[in-house]
Tab-separated table of C-alpha atoms in Angstrom:
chain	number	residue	atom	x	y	z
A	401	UNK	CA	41.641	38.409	31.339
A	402	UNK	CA	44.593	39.391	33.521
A	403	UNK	CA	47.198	40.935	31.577
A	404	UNK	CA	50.668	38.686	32.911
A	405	UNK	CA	54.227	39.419	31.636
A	406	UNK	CA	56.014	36.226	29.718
A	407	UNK	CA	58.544	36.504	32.544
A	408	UNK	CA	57.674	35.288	36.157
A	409	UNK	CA	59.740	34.368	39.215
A	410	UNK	CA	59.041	32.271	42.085
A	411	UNK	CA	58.409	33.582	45.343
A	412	UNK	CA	62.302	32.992	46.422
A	413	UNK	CA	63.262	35.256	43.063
A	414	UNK	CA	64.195	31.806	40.890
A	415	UNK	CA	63.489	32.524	36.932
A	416	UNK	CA	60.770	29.701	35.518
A	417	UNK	CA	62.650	27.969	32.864
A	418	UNK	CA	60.057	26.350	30.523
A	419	UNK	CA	61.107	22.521	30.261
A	420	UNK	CA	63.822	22.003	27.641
A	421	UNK	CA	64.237	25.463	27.613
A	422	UNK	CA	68.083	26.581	28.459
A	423	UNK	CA	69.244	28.529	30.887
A	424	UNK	CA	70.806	31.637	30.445
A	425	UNK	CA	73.216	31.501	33.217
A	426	UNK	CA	74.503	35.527	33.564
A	427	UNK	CA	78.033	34.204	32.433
A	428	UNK	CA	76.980	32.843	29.145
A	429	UNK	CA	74.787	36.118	28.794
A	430	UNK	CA	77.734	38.056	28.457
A	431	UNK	CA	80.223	35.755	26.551
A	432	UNK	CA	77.510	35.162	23.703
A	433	UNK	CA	77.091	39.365	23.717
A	434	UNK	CA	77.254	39.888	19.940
A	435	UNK	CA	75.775	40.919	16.650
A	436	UNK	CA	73.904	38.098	15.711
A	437	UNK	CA	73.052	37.259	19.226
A	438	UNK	CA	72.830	39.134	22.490
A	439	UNK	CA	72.318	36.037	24.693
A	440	UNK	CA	68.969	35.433	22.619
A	441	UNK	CA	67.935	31.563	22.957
A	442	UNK	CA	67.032	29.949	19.380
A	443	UNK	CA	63.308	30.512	19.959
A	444	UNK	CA	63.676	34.412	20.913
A	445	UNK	CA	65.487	34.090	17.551
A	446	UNK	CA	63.032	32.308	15.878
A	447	UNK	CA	59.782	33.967	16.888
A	448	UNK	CA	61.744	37.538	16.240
A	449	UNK	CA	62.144	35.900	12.645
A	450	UNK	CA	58.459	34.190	12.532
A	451	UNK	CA	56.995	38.015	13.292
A	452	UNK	CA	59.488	40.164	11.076
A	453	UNK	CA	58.273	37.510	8.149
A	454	UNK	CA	54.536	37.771	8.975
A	455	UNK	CA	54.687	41.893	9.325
A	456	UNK	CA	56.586	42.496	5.742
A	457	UNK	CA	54.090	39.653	4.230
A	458	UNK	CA	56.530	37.053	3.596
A	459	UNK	CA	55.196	34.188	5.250
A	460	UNK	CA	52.862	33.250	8.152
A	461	UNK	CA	54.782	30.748	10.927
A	462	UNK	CA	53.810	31.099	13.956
A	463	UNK	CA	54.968	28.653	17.018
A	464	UNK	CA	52.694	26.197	18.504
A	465	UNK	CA	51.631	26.640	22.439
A	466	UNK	CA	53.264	24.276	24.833
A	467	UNK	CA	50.759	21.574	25.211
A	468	UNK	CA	49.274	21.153	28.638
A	469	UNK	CA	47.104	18.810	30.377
A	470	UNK	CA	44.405	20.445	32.438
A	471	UNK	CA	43.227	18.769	35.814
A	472	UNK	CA	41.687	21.906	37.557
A	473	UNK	CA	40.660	25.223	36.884
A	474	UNK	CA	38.875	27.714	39.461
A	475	UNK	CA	36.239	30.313	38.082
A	476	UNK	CA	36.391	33.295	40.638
A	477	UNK	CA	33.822	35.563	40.739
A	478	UNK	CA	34.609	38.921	38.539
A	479	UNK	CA	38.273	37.443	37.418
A	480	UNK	CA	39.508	35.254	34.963
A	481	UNK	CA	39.742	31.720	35.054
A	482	UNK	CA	42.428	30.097	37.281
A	483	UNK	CA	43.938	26.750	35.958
A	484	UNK	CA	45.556	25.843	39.593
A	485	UNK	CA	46.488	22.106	38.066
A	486	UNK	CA	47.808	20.869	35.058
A	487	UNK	CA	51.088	18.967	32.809
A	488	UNK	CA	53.268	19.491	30.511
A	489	UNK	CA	52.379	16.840	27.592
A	490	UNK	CA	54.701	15.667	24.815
A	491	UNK	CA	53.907	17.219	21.980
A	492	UNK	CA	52.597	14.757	18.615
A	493	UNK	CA	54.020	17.618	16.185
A	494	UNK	CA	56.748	19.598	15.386
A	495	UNK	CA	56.777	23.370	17.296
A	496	UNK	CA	56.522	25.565	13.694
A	497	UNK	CA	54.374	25.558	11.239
A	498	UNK	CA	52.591	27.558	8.622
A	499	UNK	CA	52.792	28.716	4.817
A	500	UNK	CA	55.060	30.249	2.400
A	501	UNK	CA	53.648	30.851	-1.159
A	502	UNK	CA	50.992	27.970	-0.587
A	503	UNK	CA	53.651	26.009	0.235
A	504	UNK	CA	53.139	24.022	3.349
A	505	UNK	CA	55.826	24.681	6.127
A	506	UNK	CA	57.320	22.697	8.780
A	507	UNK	CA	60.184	22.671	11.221
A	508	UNK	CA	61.315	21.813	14.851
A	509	UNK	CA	64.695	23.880	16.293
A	510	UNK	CA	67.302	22.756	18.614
A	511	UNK	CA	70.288	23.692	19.830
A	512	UNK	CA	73.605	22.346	21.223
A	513	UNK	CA	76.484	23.279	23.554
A	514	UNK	CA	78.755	20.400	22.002
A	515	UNK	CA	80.972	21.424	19.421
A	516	UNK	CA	81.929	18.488	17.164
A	517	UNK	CA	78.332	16.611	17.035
A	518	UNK	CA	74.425	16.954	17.140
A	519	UNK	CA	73.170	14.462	19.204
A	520	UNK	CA	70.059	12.578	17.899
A	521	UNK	CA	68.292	12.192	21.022
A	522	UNK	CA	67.352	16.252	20.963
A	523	UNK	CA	64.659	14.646	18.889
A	524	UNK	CA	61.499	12.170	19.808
A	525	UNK	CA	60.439	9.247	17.805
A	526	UNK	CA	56.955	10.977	17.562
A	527	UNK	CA	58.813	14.115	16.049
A	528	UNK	CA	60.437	12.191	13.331
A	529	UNK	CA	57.100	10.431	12.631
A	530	UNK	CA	55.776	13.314	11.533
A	531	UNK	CA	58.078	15.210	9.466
A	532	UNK	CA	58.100	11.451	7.678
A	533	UNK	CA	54.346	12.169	7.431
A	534	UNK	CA	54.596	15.638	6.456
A	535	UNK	CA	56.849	14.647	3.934
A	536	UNK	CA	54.880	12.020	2.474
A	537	UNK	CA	52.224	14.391	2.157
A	538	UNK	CA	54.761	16.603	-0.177
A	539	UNK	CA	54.868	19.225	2.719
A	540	UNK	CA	58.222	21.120	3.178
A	541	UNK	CA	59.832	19.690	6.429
A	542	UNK	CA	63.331	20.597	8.197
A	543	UNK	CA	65.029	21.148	11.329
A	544	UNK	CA	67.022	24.276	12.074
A	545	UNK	CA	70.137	23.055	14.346
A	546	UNK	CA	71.875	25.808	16.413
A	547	UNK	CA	75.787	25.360	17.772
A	548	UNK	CA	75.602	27.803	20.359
A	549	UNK	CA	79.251	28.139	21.501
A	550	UNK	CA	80.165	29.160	17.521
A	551	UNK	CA	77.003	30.423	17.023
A	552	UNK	CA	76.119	28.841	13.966
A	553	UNK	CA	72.711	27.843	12.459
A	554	UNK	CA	72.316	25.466	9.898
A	555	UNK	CA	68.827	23.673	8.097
A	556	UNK	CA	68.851	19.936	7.822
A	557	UNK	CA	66.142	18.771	5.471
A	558	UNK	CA	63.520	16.342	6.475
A	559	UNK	CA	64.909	13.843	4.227
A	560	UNK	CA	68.694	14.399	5.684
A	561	UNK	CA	67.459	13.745	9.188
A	562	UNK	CA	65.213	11.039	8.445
A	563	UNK	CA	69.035	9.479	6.886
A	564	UNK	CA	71.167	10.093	9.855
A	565	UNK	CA	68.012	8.926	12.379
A	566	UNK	CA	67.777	5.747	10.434
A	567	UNK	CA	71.731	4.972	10.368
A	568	UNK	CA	71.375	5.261	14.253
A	569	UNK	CA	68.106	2.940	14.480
A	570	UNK	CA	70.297	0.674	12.093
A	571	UNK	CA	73.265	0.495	15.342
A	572	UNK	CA	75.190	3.466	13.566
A	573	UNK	CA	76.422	6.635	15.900
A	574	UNK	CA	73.243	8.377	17.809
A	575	UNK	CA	74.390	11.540	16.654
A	576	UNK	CA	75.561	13.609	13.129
A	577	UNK	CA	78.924	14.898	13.622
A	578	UNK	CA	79.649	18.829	13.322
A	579	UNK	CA	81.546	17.882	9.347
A	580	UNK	CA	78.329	16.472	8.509
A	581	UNK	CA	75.778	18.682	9.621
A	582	UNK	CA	78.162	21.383	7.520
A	583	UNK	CA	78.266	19.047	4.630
A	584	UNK	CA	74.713	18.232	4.146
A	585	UNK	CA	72.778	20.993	5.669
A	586	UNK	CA	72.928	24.329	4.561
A	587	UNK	CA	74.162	26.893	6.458
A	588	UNK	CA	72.042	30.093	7.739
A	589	UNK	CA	73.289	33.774	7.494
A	590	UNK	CA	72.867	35.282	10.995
A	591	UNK	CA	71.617	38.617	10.703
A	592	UNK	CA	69.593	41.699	12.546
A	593	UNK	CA	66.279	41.755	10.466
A	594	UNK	CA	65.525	38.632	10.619
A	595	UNK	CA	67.604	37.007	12.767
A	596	UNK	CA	67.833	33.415	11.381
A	597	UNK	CA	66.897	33.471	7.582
A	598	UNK	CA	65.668	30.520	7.122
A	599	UNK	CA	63.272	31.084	4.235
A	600	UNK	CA	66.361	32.562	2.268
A	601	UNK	CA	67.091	28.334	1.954
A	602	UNK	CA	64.100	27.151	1.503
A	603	UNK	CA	63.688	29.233	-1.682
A	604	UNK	CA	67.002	27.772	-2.594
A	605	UNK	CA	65.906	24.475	-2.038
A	606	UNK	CA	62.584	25.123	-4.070
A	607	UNK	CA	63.158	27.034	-6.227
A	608	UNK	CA	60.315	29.341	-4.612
A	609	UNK	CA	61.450	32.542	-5.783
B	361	UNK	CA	54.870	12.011	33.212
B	362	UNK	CA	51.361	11.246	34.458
B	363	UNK	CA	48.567	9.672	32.401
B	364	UNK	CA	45.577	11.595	32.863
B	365	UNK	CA	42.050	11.612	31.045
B	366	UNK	CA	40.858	14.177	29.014
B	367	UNK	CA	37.911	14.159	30.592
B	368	UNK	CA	38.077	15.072	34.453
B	369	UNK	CA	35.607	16.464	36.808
B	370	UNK	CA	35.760	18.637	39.973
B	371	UNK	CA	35.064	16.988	43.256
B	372	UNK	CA	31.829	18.025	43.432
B	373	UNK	CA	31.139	15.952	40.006
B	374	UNK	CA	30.869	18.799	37.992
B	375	UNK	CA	32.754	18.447	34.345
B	376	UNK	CA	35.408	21.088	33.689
B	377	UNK	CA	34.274	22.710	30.388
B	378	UNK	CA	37.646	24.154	28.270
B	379	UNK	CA	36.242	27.978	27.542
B	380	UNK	CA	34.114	28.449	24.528
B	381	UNK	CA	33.197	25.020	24.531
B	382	UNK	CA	29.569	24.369	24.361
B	383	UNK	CA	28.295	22.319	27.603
B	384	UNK	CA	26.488	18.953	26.713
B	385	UNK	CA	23.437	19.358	28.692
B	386	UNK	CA	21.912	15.154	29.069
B	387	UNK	CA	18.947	16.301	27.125
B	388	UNK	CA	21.136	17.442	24.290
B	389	UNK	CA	22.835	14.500	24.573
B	390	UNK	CA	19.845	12.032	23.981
B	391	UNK	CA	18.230	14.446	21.353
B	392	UNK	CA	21.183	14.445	18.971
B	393	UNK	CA	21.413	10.491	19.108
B	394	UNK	CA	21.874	9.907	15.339
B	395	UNK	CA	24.284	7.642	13.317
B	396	UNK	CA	26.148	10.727	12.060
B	397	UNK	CA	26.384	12.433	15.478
B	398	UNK	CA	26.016	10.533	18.989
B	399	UNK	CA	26.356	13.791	20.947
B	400	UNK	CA	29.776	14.474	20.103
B	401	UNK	CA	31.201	17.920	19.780
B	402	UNK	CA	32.248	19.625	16.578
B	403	UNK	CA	35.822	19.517	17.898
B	404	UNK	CA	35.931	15.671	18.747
B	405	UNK	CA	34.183	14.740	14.945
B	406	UNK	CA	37.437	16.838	13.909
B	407	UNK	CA	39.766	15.379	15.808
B	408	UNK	CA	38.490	11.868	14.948
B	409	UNK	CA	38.236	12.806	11.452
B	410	UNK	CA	42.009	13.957	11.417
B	411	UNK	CA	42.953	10.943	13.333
B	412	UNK	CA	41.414	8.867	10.016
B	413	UNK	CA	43.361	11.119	7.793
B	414	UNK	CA	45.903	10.932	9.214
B	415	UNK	CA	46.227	7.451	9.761
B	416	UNK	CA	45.127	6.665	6.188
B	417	UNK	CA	47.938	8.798	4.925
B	418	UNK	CA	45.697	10.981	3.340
B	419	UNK	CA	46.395	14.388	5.391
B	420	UNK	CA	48.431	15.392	8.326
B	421	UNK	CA	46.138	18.084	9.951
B	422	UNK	CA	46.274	18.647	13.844
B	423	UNK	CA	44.471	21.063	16.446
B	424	UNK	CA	46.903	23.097	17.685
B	425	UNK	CA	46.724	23.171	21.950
B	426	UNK	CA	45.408	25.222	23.701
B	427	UNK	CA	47.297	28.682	24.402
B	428	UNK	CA	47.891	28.495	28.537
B	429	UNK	CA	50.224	31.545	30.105
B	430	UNK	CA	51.632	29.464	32.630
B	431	UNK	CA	52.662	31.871	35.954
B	432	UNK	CA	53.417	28.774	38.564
B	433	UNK	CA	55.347	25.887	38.461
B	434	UNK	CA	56.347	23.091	40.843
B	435	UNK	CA	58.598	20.421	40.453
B	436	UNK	CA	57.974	18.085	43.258
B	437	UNK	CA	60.662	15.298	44.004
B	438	UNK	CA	60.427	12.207	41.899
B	439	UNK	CA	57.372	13.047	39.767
B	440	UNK	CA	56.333	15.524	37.339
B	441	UNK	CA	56.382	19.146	37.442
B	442	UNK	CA	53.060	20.232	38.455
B	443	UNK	CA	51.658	23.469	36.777
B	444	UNK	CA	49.949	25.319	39.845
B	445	UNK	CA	48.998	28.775	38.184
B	446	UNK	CA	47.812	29.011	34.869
B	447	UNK	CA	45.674	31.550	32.496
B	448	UNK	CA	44.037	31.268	28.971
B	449	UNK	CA	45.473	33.000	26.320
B	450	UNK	CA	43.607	34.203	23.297
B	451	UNK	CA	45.293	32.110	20.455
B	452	UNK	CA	46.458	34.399	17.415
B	453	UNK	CA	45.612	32.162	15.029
B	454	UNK	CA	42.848	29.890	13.841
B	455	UNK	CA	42.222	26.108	15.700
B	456	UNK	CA	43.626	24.063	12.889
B	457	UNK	CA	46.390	23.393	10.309
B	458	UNK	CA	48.784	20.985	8.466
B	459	UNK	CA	48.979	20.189	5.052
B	460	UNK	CA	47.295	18.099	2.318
B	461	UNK	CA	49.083	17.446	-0.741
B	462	UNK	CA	51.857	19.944	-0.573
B	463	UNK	CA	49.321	22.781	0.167
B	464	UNK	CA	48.747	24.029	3.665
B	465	UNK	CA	45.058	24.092	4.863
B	466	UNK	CA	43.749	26.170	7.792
B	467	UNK	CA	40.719	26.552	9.611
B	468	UNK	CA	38.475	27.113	12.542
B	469	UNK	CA	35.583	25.484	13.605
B	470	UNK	CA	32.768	27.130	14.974
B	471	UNK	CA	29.113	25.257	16.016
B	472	UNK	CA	25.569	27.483	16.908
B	473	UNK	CA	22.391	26.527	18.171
B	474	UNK	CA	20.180	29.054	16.266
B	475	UNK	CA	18.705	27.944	13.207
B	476	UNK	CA	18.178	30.632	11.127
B	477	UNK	CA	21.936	32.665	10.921
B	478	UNK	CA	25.498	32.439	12.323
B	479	UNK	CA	26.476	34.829	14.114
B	480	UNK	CA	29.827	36.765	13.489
B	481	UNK	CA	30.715	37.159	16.927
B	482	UNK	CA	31.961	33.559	16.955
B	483	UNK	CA	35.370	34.397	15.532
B	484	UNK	CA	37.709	36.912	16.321
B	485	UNK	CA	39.027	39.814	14.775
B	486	UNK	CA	42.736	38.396	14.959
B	487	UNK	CA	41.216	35.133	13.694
B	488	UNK	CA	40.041	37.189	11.041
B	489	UNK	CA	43.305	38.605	10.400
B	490	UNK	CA	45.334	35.451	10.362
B	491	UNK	CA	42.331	34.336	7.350
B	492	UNK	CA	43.555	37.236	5.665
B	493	UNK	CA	47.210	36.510	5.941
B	494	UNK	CA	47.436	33.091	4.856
B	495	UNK	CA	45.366	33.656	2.066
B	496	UNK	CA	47.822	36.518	1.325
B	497	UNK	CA	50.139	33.765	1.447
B	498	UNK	CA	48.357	31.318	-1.210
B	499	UNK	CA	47.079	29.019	1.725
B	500	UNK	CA	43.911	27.102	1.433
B	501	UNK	CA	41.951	28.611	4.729
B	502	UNK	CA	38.378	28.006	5.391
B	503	UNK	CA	35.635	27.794	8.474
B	504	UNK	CA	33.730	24.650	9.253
B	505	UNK	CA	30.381	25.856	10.538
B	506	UNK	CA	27.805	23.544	12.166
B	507	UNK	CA	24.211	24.373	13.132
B	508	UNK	CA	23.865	21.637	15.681
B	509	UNK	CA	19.746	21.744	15.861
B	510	UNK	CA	19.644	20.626	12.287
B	511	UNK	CA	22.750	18.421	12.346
B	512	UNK	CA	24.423	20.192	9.192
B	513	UNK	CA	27.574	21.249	8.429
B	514	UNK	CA	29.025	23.469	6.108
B	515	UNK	CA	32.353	24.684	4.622
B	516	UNK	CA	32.742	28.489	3.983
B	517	UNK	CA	35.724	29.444	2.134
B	518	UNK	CA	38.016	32.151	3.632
B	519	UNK	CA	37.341	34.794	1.119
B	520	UNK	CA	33.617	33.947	1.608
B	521	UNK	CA	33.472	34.556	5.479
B	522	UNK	CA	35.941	37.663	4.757
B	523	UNK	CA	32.769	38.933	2.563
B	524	UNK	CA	30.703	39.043	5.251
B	525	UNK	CA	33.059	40.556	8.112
B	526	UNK	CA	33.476	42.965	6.083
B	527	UNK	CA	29.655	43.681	5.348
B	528	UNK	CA	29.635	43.734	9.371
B	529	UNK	CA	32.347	46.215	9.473
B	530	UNK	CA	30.704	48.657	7.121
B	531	UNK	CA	27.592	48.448	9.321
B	532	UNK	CA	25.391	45.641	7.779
B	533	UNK	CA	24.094	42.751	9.991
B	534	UNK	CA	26.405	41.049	12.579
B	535	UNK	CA	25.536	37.209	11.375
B	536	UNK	CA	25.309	34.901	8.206
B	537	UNK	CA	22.063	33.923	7.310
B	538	UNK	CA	21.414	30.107	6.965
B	539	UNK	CA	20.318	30.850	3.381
B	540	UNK	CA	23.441	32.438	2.887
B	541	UNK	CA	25.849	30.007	4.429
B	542	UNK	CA	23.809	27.288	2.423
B	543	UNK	CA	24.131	29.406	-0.674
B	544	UNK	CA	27.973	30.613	-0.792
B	545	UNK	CA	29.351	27.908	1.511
B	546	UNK	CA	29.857	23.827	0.573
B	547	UNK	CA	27.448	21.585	2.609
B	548	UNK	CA	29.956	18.646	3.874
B	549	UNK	CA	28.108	15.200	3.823
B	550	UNK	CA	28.483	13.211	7.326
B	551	UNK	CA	29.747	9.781	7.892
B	552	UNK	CA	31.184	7.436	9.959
B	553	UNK	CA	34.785	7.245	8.785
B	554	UNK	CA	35.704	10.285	7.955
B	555	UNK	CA	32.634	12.096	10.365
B	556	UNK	CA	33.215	15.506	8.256
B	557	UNK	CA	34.815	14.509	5.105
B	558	UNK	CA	36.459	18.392	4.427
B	559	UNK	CA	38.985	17.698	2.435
B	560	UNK	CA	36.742	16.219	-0.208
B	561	UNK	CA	35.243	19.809	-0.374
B	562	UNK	CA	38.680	20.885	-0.855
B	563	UNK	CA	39.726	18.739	-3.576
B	564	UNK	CA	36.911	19.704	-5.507
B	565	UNK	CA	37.023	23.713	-4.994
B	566	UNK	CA	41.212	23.463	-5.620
B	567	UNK	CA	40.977	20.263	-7.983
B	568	UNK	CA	43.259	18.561	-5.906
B	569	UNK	CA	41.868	15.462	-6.857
């Protein structure tokens, strides 16, 4: 198989965003330059985290592939296969998953450029089905919520979201304001190795360790 | 987004085949006409069979998509962006995962036409690996194995097919006999709802029940 870099461009020098993906304008690049994050999106963060975790033997998460819908592939002779049609499809899961001391894990990460709220709609009916199913089937299930102009990270339990999606299906606000996400999630320690702790919470919440 | 079948076909009629998947010659097809298998692959029996647990609350186990390394994209006006270059990846982990009853269960799937052993050179050594690490991580992992001349199908625990990599490795022979599989591994009885009732193998070797 051809060996291709994660990184293309298009012909007129354009970086491929992957949809829902943010772009790192050059600006932002350098205002976010810090510690805890040199202009590193959430899933840079996250997969940085997922593979420091699986190489010391802490856990095994690993981040689904972007589904895609194939409609054509070429097979040329003495190269790999081309697939020169296809679609993004929705996803029916969450993007995370794997286990932590047998425990089932499960989580879907977004981030924000507001400051004062998290709005719902980062999140897809089909999403919440699930962690309501992965819950029901005693898995752990949570979302980790980035603020990217403070640069803060916090974990919302399944449960939590499930509560502020339900007081929005009910007419409430379609969003959980910055003072509750603080209140009721749990806040995550930023750090170099890993980057976004999030099992540090989990074996809060579980008592795991 | 588009709605597109699963199923599609090149113009000159031929069915695109995902790689690794076993083409469904018509003569296969009319041989293997049985109540418990109507010519279906191993992977839609799974799929269907998740789709049951799922919907019966019992488990919430998915097939993770297909890994694509996507190298072209175009986003024509007023429809959906059209993926115009596009590779297979080798996944890095196994086919399958979710969780049932707290615990998290992975596995692959594998199918063979020989009768007599299965060979080893249907997994992977980094599908071998990720085994290793989940069950490093007290996750239930497993293979589903089906010998598709004699329409049975077998469960062979993680440490089991570990056993005999690892006879490979040290020079012995480069398959699993039939005798052996039916020996060490758990024959799964086929229906029509579920088609390959796993997890009742799994409640009994965890008592999950």
């Amino acid at each position: 198989m051809r060996c291709l870099s994660l990184e293309f461009h298009y012909p007129n020098g354009k970086k491929f965003i992957q949809p829902g993906e943010k772009k790192i304008t050059k600006k932002t690049k350098e205002k976010d330059f810090t510690y805890s994050n040199r202009g590193m999106t959430l899933e840079e963060d996250l997969n940085e985290t997922n593979q420091y975790y699986l190489a010391s033997g802490k856990a095994v998460i690993h981040k689904k592939p972007t589904p895609v819908q194939i409609v054509q592939v070429d097979y040329p002779k003495r190269s790999a296969a081309v697939i020169k049609e296809a679609y993004f499809k929705q996803a029916s899961t969450t993007d995370y998953n794997g286990v932590y001391k047998g425990r089932y894990i499960d989580f879907e990460a977004k981030e924000t450029r507001f400051k004062t709220s998290f709005p719902l709609q980062n999140f897809h009916q089909h999403q919440i089905e699930h962690i309501r199913q992965v819950l029901n089937q005693s898995g752990i299930a949570f979302v980790i919520l980035r603020f990217s102009k403070i640069e803060e990270v916090y974990l919302l339990e399944g449960k939590t979201l499930l509560f502020f999606w339900e007081r929005m299906e009910n007419g409430g606000r379609k969003s959980i304001t910055f003072t509750e996400v603080a209140q009721y999630g749990h806040k995550i320690s930023l750090g170099f190795q890993p980057r976004i702790d999030y099992i540090k919470i989990i074996d809060q919440l579980y008592h795991l360790n």
